[in-house]
mmCIF file of N, CA and C in Angstrom:
data_model
loop_
_atom_site.group_PDB
_atom_site.id
_atom_site.type_symbol
_atom_site.label_atom_id
_atom_site.label_comp_id
_atom_site.label_asym_id
_atom_site.label_seq_id
_atom_site.Cartn_x
_atom_site.Cartn_y
_atom_site.Cartn_z
ATOM 1 N N MET S 37 47.733 77.693 58.668
ATOM 2 C CA MET S 37 47.943 77.865 59.906
ATOM 3 C C MET S 37 49.336 77.754 60.444
ATOM 4 N N HIS S 38 49.940 78.709 61.112
ATOM 5 C CA HIS S 38 51.305 78.512 61.370
ATOM 6 C C HIS S 38 51.528 77.924 62.901
ATOM 7 N N ARG S 39 52.262 76.729 63.006
ATOM 8 C CA ARG S 39 52.662 76.244 64.210
ATOM 9 C C ARG S 39 53.877 76.799 64.921
ATOM 10 N N ALA S 40 53.729 77.095 66.236
ATOM 11 C CA ALA S 40 54.861 77.564 66.961
ATOM 12 C C ALA S 40 55.876 76.598 67.153
ATOM 13 N N ALA S 41 57.137 76.870 66.976
ATOM 14 C CA ALA S 41 58.087 75.956 67.408
ATOM 15 C C ALA S 41 58.140 75.534 68.936
ATOM 16 N N PRO S 42 58.140 74.209 69.001
ATOM 17 C CA PRO S 42 58.237 73.609 70.261
ATOM 18 C C PRO S 42 59.366 74.226 71.408
ATOM 19 N N CYS S 43 58.954 74.395 72.589
ATOM 20 C CA CYS S 43 59.896 75.187 73.506
ATOM 21 C C CYS S 43 60.948 74.068 73.970
ATOM 22 N N ARG S 44 62.066 74.638 74.079
ATOM 23 C CA ARG S 44 63.248 73.892 74.452
ATOM 24 C C ARG S 44 63.621 74.162 75.786
ATOM 25 N N ASN S 45 63.890 73.316 76.454
ATOM 26 C CA ASN S 45 64.299 73.433 77.805
ATOM 27 C C ASN S 45 66.055 73.797 77.819
ATOM 28 N N VAL S 46 66.266 74.886 78.104
ATOM 29 C CA VAL S 46 67.632 75.383 77.971
ATOM 30 C C VAL S 46 68.374 75.147 79.374
ATOM 31 N N PRO S 47 69.285 74.511 79.632
ATOM 32 C CA PRO S 47 69.899 74.339 81.027
ATOM 33 C C PRO S 47 70.447 75.690 81.406
ATOM 34 N N VAL S 48 70.061 76.095 82.658
ATOM 35 C CA VAL S 48 70.539 77.167 83.459
ATOM 36 C C VAL S 48 71.595 76.826 84.286
ATOM 37 N N THR S 49 72.826 77.627 84.003
ATOM 38 C CA THR S 49 74.039 77.400 84.814
ATOM 39 C C THR S 49 73.993 78.578 85.881
ATOM 40 N N PHE S 50 74.309 78.187 87.019
ATOM 41 C CA PHE S 50 74.412 79.288 88.172
ATOM 42 C C PHE S 50 75.861 79.517 88.599
ATOM 43 N N THR S 51 76.695 79.518 87.454
ATOM 44 C CA THR S 51 78.060 79.654 88.000
ATOM 45 C C THR S 51 78.427 81.269 88.245
ATOM 46 N N LEU S 52 77.856 81.971 87.960
ATOM 47 C CA LEU S 52 77.935 83.474 88.093
ATOM 48 C C LEU S 52 77.172 84.044 89.265
ATOM 49 N N ALA S 53 76.215 83.177 89.826
ATOM 50 C CA ALA S 53 75.362 83.518 91.026
ATOM 51 C C ALA S 53 76.518 83.891 92.200
ATOM 52 N N PRO S 54 77.242 83.223 92.655
ATOM 53 C CA PRO S 54 78.070 83.801 93.842
ATOM 54 C C PRO S 54 78.915 85.064 93.436
ATOM 55 N N MET S 55 79.374 85.134 92.108
ATOM 56 C CA MET S 55 79.984 86.362 91.622
ATOM 57 C C MET S 55 78.986 87.587 91.712
ATOM 58 N N THR S 56 77.828 87.399 91.195
ATOM 59 C CA THR S 56 76.927 88.373 91.104
ATOM 60 C C THR S 56 76.441 88.857 92.433
ATOM 61 N N THR S 57 76.402 87.980 93.475
ATOM 62 C CA THR S 57 75.978 88.292 94.872
ATOM 63 C C THR S 57 77.233 89.044 95.356
ATOM 64 N N LEU S 58 78.554 88.694 95.215
ATOM 65 C CA LEU S 58 79.623 89.394 95.717
ATOM 66 C C LEU S 58 79.687 90.840 94.982
ATOM 67 N N PHE S 59 79.498 90.794 93.708
ATOM 68 C CA PHE S 59 79.346 92.236 92.982
ATOM 69 C C PHE S 59 78.447 93.105 93.750
ATOM 70 N N ILE S 60 77.186 92.656 93.996
ATOM 71 C CA ILE S 60 76.119 93.365 94.515
ATOM 72 C C ILE S 60 76.573 93.692 96.014
ATOM 73 N N PHE S 61 77.091 92.793 96.748
ATOM 74 C CA PHE S 61 77.485 93.085 98.124
ATOM 75 C C PHE S 61 78.487 94.348 98.184
ATOM 76 N N MET S 62 79.564 94.001 97.229
ATOM 77 C CA MET S 62 80.744 95.035 97.124
ATOM 78 C C MET S 62 80.106 96.567 96.838
ATOM 79 N N TRP S 63 79.231 96.577 95.643
ATOM 80 C CA TRP S 63 78.768 97.629 95.213
ATOM 81 C C TRP S 63 77.888 98.306 96.502
ATOM 82 N N SER S 64 77.154 97.665 97.262
ATOM 83 C CA SER S 64 76.399 98.139 98.424
ATOM 84 C C SER S 64 77.224 98.842 99.313
ATOM 85 N N ILE S 65 78.302 98.096 99.760
ATOM 86 C CA ILE S 65 79.331 98.574 100.769
ATOM 87 C C ILE S 65 79.974 99.883 100.206
ATOM 88 N N MET S 66 80.230 99.941 98.939
ATOM 89 C CA MET S 66 80.999 101.075 98.442
ATOM 90 C C MET S 66 80.022 102.152 98.234
ATOM 91 N N ALA S 67 78.861 101.931 98.021
ATOM 92 C CA ALA S 67 77.753 103.014 98.167
ATOM 93 C C ALA S 67 77.485 103.598 99.471
ATOM 94 N N SER S 68 77.394 102.654 100.585
ATOM 95 C CA SER S 68 77.421 103.036 101.922
ATOM 96 C C SER S 68 78.541 103.907 102.192
ATOM 97 N N TYR S 69 79.603 103.566 101.950
ATOM 98 C CA TYR S 69 80.905 104.150 102.416
ATOM 99 C C TYR S 69 80.933 105.613 101.591
ATOM 100 N N ALA S 70 80.527 105.758 100.458
ATOM 101 C CA ALA S 70 80.537 107.060 99.658
ATOM 102 C C ALA S 70 79.572 107.905 100.283
ATOM 103 N N ALA S 71 78.260 107.416 100.756
ATOM 104 C CA ALA S 71 77.114 108.228 101.157
ATOM 105 C C ALA S 71 77.579 108.640 102.577
ATOM 106 N N LEU S 72 78.152 107.673 103.533
ATOM 107 C CA LEU S 72 78.580 108.106 104.819
ATOM 108 C C LEU S 72 79.705 109.250 104.732
ATOM 109 N N PHE S 73 80.692 108.982 103.902
ATOM 110 C CA PHE S 73 81.843 110.024 103.716
ATOM 111 C C PHE S 73 81.218 111.305 103.240
ATOM 112 N N GLY S 74 80.351 111.389 102.339
ATOM 113 C CA GLY S 74 79.733 112.551 101.782
ATOM 114 C C GLY S 74 79.078 113.285 102.817
ATOM 115 N N VAL S 75 78.256 112.553 103.611
ATOM 116 C CA VAL S 75 77.391 113.465 104.505
ATOM 117 C C VAL S 75 78.357 113.925 105.681
ATOM 118 N N LEU S 76 79.362 113.007 106.107
ATOM 119 C CA LEU S 76 80.176 113.691 107.177
ATOM 120 C C LEU S 76 81.017 114.686 106.510
ATOM 121 N N TYR S 77 81.589 114.634 105.345
ATOM 122 C CA TYR S 77 82.460 115.595 104.796
ATOM 123 C C TYR S 77 81.559 116.972 104.763
ATOM 124 N N VAL S 78 80.417 116.860 104.231
ATOM 125 C CA VAL S 78 79.707 118.196 104.197
ATOM 126 C C VAL S 78 79.166 118.787 105.477
ATOM 127 N N PHE S 79 78.667 117.913 106.266
ATOM 128 C CA PHE S 79 77.965 118.348 107.410
ATOM 129 C C PHE S 79 78.815 118.506 108.675
ATOM 130 N N VAL S 80 80.070 117.971 108.589
ATOM 131 C CA VAL S 80 80.942 117.880 109.856
ATOM 132 C C VAL S 80 82.263 118.641 109.419
ATOM 133 N N VAL S 81 82.994 118.247 108.491
ATOM 134 C CA VAL S 81 84.235 118.783 108.004
ATOM 135 C C VAL S 81 84.275 120.140 107.596
ATOM 136 N N LEU S 82 83.415 120.386 106.519
ATOM 137 C CA LEU S 82 83.247 121.742 105.821
ATOM 138 C C LEU S 82 82.632 122.647 106.894
ATOM 139 N N LEU S 83 81.690 122.283 107.789
ATOM 140 C CA LEU S 83 81.074 123.270 108.748
ATOM 141 C C LEU S 83 82.130 123.694 109.650
ATOM 142 N N ARG S 84 82.807 122.567 110.319
ATOM 143 C CA ARG S 84 83.944 122.876 111.352
ATOM 144 C C ARG S 84 84.919 123.849 110.602
ATOM 145 N N ILE S 85 85.368 123.602 109.590
ATOM 146 C CA ILE S 85 86.513 124.319 108.937
ATOM 147 C C ILE S 85 85.935 125.716 108.716
ATOM 148 N N SER S 86 84.563 126.033 108.181
ATOM 149 C CA SER S 86 84.161 127.202 107.892
ATOM 150 C C SER S 86 83.899 128.019 109.167
ATOM 151 N N ASP S 87 83.564 127.370 110.257
ATOM 152 C CA ASP S 87 83.486 128.033 111.477
ATOM 153 C C ASP S 87 84.788 128.603 112.083
ATOM 154 N N ALA S 88 85.735 127.794 111.884
ATOM 155 C CA ALA S 88 87.015 128.160 112.465
ATOM 156 C C ALA S 88 87.601 129.204 111.591
ATOM 157 N N GLN S 89 87.031 129.469 110.341
ATOM 158 C CA GLN S 89 87.502 130.373 109.223
ATOM 159 C C GLN S 89 89.041 130.217 108.982
ATOM 160 N N ILE S 90 89.272 128.945 108.559
ATOM 161 C CA ILE S 90 90.479 128.363 108.195
ATOM 162 C C ILE S 90 90.528 128.262 106.641
ATOM 163 N N LYS S 91 91.607 128.670 106.035
ATOM 164 C CA LYS S 91 91.792 128.582 104.642
ATOM 165 C C LYS S 91 92.536 127.529 104.285
ATOM 166 N N VAL S 92 92.127 126.353 103.632
ATOM 167 C CA VAL S 92 92.710 125.223 103.305
ATOM 168 C C VAL S 92 93.499 125.326 101.830
ATOM 169 N N ARG S 93 94.839 124.934 101.814
ATOM 170 C CA ARG S 93 95.441 125.033 100.634
ATOM 171 C C ARG S 93 94.901 124.051 99.670
ATOM 172 N N LYS S 94 94.721 124.506 98.481
ATOM 173 C CA LYS S 94 94.066 123.535 97.318
ATOM 174 C C LYS S 94 95.261 122.657 97.090
ATOM 175 N N ALA S 95 94.708 121.323 96.833
ATOM 176 C CA ALA S 95 95.699 120.259 96.480
ATOM 177 C C ALA S 95 95.361 119.539 95.099
ATOM 178 N N GLY S 96 94.546 120.394 94.202
ATOM 179 C CA GLY S 96 94.070 119.685 93.067
ATOM 180 C C GLY S 96 92.701 119.040 93.242
ATOM 181 N N ILE S 97 92.180 118.457 92.146
ATOM 182 C CA ILE S 97 90.892 117.823 92.176
ATOM 183 C C ILE S 97 90.860 116.309 92.952
ATOM 184 N N LEU S 98 92.100 115.566 92.724
ATOM 185 C CA LEU S 98 92.020 114.242 93.411
ATOM 186 C C LEU S 98 91.996 114.224 94.900
ATOM 187 N N PHE S 99 92.856 115.038 95.464
ATOM 188 C CA PHE S 99 93.098 115.054 96.800
ATOM 189 C C PHE S 99 92.679 116.342 97.697
ATOM 190 N N ARG S 100 91.660 116.922 97.134
ATOM 191 C CA ARG S 100 91.163 118.172 97.842
ATOM 192 C C ARG S 100 90.373 117.790 99.114
ATOM 193 N N ARG S 101 89.705 116.822 99.091
ATOM 194 C CA ARG S 101 88.839 116.305 100.274
ATOM 195 C C ARG S 101 89.673 115.781 101.309
ATOM 196 N N GLN S 102 90.737 115.119 100.905
ATOM 197 C CA GLN S 102 91.511 114.540 101.900
ATOM 198 C C GLN S 102 92.370 115.801 102.752
ATOM 199 N N ARG S 103 92.631 116.709 102.063
ATOM 200 C CA ARG S 103 93.423 117.802 102.579
ATOM 201 C C ARG S 103 92.399 118.718 103.473
ATOM 202 N N TYR S 104 91.174 118.794 103.329
ATOM 203 C CA TYR S 104 90.152 119.292 104.163
ATOM 204 C C TYR S 104 90.130 118.440 105.336
ATOM 205 N N VAL S 105 89.950 117.077 105.138
ATOM 206 C CA VAL S 105 89.787 116.042 106.236
ATOM 207 C C VAL S 105 91.017 116.126 107.191
ATOM 208 N N GLU S 106 92.361 116.253 106.747
ATOM 209 C CA GLU S 106 93.491 116.503 107.492
ATOM 210 C C GLU S 106 93.375 117.792 108.308
ATOM 211 N N CYS S 107 93.028 118.767 107.575
ATOM 212 C CA CYS S 107 92.754 120.145 108.276
ATOM 213 C C CYS S 107 91.844 120.129 109.399
ATOM 214 N N TYR S 108 90.717 119.474 109.276
ATOM 215 C CA TYR S 108 89.695 119.230 110.264
ATOM 216 C C TYR S 108 90.130 118.427 111.277
ATOM 217 N N LEU S 109 90.928 117.469 111.164
ATOM 218 C CA LEU S 109 91.566 116.493 112.215
ATOM 219 C C LEU S 109 92.361 117.173 112.880
ATOM 220 N N GLY S 110 93.260 118.186 112.367
ATOM 221 C CA GLY S 110 94.132 119.092 113.187
ATOM 222 C C GLY S 110 93.406 119.929 114.253
ATOM 223 N N LEU S 111 92.151 120.366 113.892
ATOM 224 C CA LEU S 111 91.377 121.238 114.757
ATOM 225 C C LEU S 111 90.832 120.590 115.981
ATOM 226 N N LEU S 112 90.882 119.190 116.115
ATOM 227 C CA LEU S 112 90.149 118.441 117.031
ATOM 228 C C LEU S 112 90.927 118.349 118.266
ATOM 229 N N SER S 113 90.324 118.135 119.499
ATOM 230 C CA SER S 113 91.028 117.759 120.796
ATOM 231 C C SER S 113 91.089 116.105 120.806
ATOM 232 N N ASN S 114 91.961 115.767 121.719
ATOM 233 C CA ASN S 114 92.147 114.315 121.928
ATOM 234 C C ASN S 114 90.771 113.475 122.101
ATOM 235 N N ASP S 115 89.925 114.167 122.924
ATOM 236 C CA ASP S 115 88.473 113.522 122.939
ATOM 237 C C ASP S 115 87.737 113.386 122.009
ATOM 238 N N GLU S 116 87.776 114.362 121.040
ATOM 239 C CA GLU S 116 87.045 114.462 119.936
ATOM 240 C C GLU S 116 87.582 113.555 118.847
ATOM 241 N N ARG S 117 88.832 113.339 118.759
ATOM 242 C CA ARG S 117 89.366 112.380 117.719
ATOM 243 C C ARG S 117 88.984 110.908 117.936
ATOM 244 N N SER S 118 88.695 110.583 119.077
ATOM 245 C CA SER S 118 88.188 109.201 119.516
ATOM 246 C C SER S 118 86.807 108.839 119.073
ATOM 247 N N ARG S 119 86.065 109.936 118.676
ATOM 248 C CA ARG S 119 84.688 109.515 118.268
ATOM 249 C C ARG S 119 84.710 108.729 117.038
ATOM 250 N N TRP S 120 83.810 107.903 116.873
ATOM 251 C CA TRP S 120 83.776 106.864 115.731
ATOM 252 C C TRP S 120 83.699 107.525 114.266
ATOM 253 N N TYR S 121 83.020 108.718 114.034
ATOM 254 C CA TYR S 121 83.106 109.366 112.790
ATOM 255 C C TYR S 121 84.247 109.940 112.486
ATOM 256 N N ASN S 122 85.040 110.589 113.596
ATOM 257 C CA ASN S 122 86.319 111.153 113.274
ATOM 258 C C ASN S 122 87.286 109.976 113.148
ATOM 259 N N VAL S 123 87.423 108.886 113.657
ATOM 260 C CA VAL S 123 88.071 107.701 113.381
ATOM 261 C C VAL S 123 87.865 107.277 111.829
ATOM 262 N N PHE S 124 86.467 107.238 111.625
ATOM 263 C CA PHE S 124 86.239 106.860 110.133
ATOM 264 C C PHE S 124 86.837 107.910 109.242
ATOM 265 N N LEU S 125 86.725 109.426 109.344
ATOM 266 C CA LEU S 125 87.379 110.259 108.685
ATOM 267 C C LEU S 125 88.791 110.222 108.534
ATOM 268 N N LYS S 126 89.443 109.794 109.594
ATOM 269 C CA LYS S 126 90.901 109.590 109.663
ATOM 270 C C LYS S 126 91.346 108.613 108.760
ATOM 271 N N TYR S 127 90.615 107.358 108.703
ATOM 272 C CA TYR S 127 91.012 106.384 107.864
ATOM 273 C C TYR S 127 90.278 106.266 106.364
ATOM 274 N N SER S 128 89.499 107.301 106.124
ATOM 275 C CA SER S 128 88.526 107.098 105.006
ATOM 276 C C SER S 128 89.448 106.952 103.672
ATOM 277 N N SER S 129 90.408 107.544 103.540
ATOM 278 C CA SER S 129 91.390 107.356 102.371
ATOM 279 C C SER S 129 91.657 105.902 102.290
ATOM 280 N N ASP S 130 92.123 105.333 103.153
ATOM 281 C CA ASP S 130 92.822 103.836 103.153
ATOM 282 C C ASP S 130 91.454 102.918 103.124
ATOM 283 N N ILE S 131 90.327 103.344 103.565
ATOM 284 C CA ILE S 131 89.255 102.365 103.641
ATOM 285 C C ILE S 131 88.678 102.459 102.057
ATOM 286 N N GLY S 132 88.681 103.788 101.531
ATOM 287 C CA GLY S 132 88.371 103.869 100.037
ATOM 288 C C GLY S 132 89.237 103.224 99.263
ATOM 289 N N LEU S 133 90.566 103.167 99.476
ATOM 290 C CA LEU S 133 91.514 102.588 98.506
ATOM 291 C C LEU S 133 91.301 101.009 98.564
ATOM 292 N N VAL S 134 90.968 100.445 99.915
ATOM 293 C CA VAL S 134 90.821 98.888 99.833
ATOM 294 C C VAL S 134 89.461 98.649 99.367
ATOM 295 N N LEU S 135 88.390 99.468 99.375
ATOM 296 C CA LEU S 135 87.061 98.933 98.783
ATOM 297 C C LEU S 135 87.222 99.185 97.259
ATOM 298 N N SER S 136 87.840 100.163 96.884
ATOM 299 C CA SER S 136 87.922 100.252 95.333
ATOM 300 C C SER S 136 88.772 99.054 94.697
ATOM 301 N N THR S 137 89.806 98.782 95.338
ATOM 302 C CA THR S 137 90.540 97.570 94.904
ATOM 303 C C THR S 137 89.950 96.315 94.966
ATOM 304 N N SER S 138 89.273 96.135 96.125
ATOM 305 C CA SER S 138 88.346 94.966 96.045
ATOM 306 C C SER S 138 87.299 94.897 95.093
ATOM 307 N N PHE S 139 86.717 96.087 94.786
ATOM 308 C CA PHE S 139 85.682 96.107 93.834
ATOM 309 C C PHE S 139 86.183 95.764 92.336
ATOM 310 N N LEU S 140 87.448 96.461 92.132
ATOM 311 C CA LEU S 140 88.203 96.207 90.998
ATOM 312 C C LEU S 140 88.315 94.714 90.620
ATOM 313 N N ILE S 141 88.890 94.013 91.788
ATOM 314 C CA ILE S 141 89.101 92.692 91.637
ATOM 315 C C ILE S 141 88.140 91.757 91.442
ATOM 316 N N THR S 142 87.052 92.262 92.138
ATOM 317 C CA THR S 142 85.556 91.336 91.942
ATOM 318 C C THR S 142 85.195 91.551 90.669
ATOM 319 N N MET S 143 85.296 92.758 89.915
ATOM 320 C CA MET S 143 84.890 92.850 88.679
ATOM 321 C C MET S 143 85.790 92.101 87.481
ATOM 322 N N ILE S 144 87.065 92.107 87.720
ATOM 323 C CA ILE S 144 88.002 91.314 86.874
ATOM 324 C C ILE S 144 87.696 89.779 87.150
ATOM 325 N N ALA S 145 87.578 89.374 88.287
ATOM 326 C CA ALA S 145 87.003 87.913 88.575
ATOM 327 C C ALA S 145 85.675 87.545 87.827
ATOM 328 N N MET S 146 84.844 88.330 87.748
ATOM 329 C CA MET S 146 83.552 88.290 87.078
ATOM 330 C C MET S 146 83.841 88.094 85.757
ATOM 331 N N VAL S 147 84.608 88.860 85.010
ATOM 332 C CA VAL S 147 85.005 88.923 83.606
ATOM 333 C C VAL S 147 85.534 87.582 83.262
ATOM 334 N N PHE S 148 86.607 87.261 84.116
ATOM 335 C CA PHE S 148 87.281 85.865 83.787
ATOM 336 C C PHE S 148 86.327 84.644 83.901
ATOM 337 N N ARG S 149 85.625 84.748 85.053
ATOM 338 C CA ARG S 149 84.746 83.569 85.135
ATOM 339 C C ARG S 149 83.733 83.555 84.013
ATOM 340 N N GLY S 150 83.138 84.587 83.522
ATOM 341 C CA GLY S 150 82.269 84.816 82.394
ATOM 342 C C GLY S 150 82.790 84.295 81.039
ATOM 343 N N THR S 151 83.968 84.436 80.923
ATOM 344 C CA THR S 151 84.616 83.972 79.654
ATOM 345 C C THR S 151 85.183 82.615 79.454
ATOM 346 N N ARG S 152 85.099 81.959 80.529
ATOM 347 C CA ARG S 152 85.492 80.564 80.613
ATOM 348 C C ARG S 152 84.316 79.625 80.120
#
């Protein structure tokens, strides 16, 4: 008859728990930003530009969406520009840059804390 090895109590360290929480928090904010921008881009920006029958100069793969957003913002009156979603679209590239940089710093911090 074979006896099983006794269970050993392995100490659990929670040093990465705050970093994991921060990572999940940053990921959820980035996912929310991407979802909101995508919905606004498709259902507001592209529809308004196509209704106005404006041709937007292609800017390549990386900045194509921003070119459409700039063209869309040029079509708006002053009252329309002050709406929350138009303000969000106006600063969307800056918001995306800050969020992606924060996300990258969080990931780098997680790697460095995990290697110590």
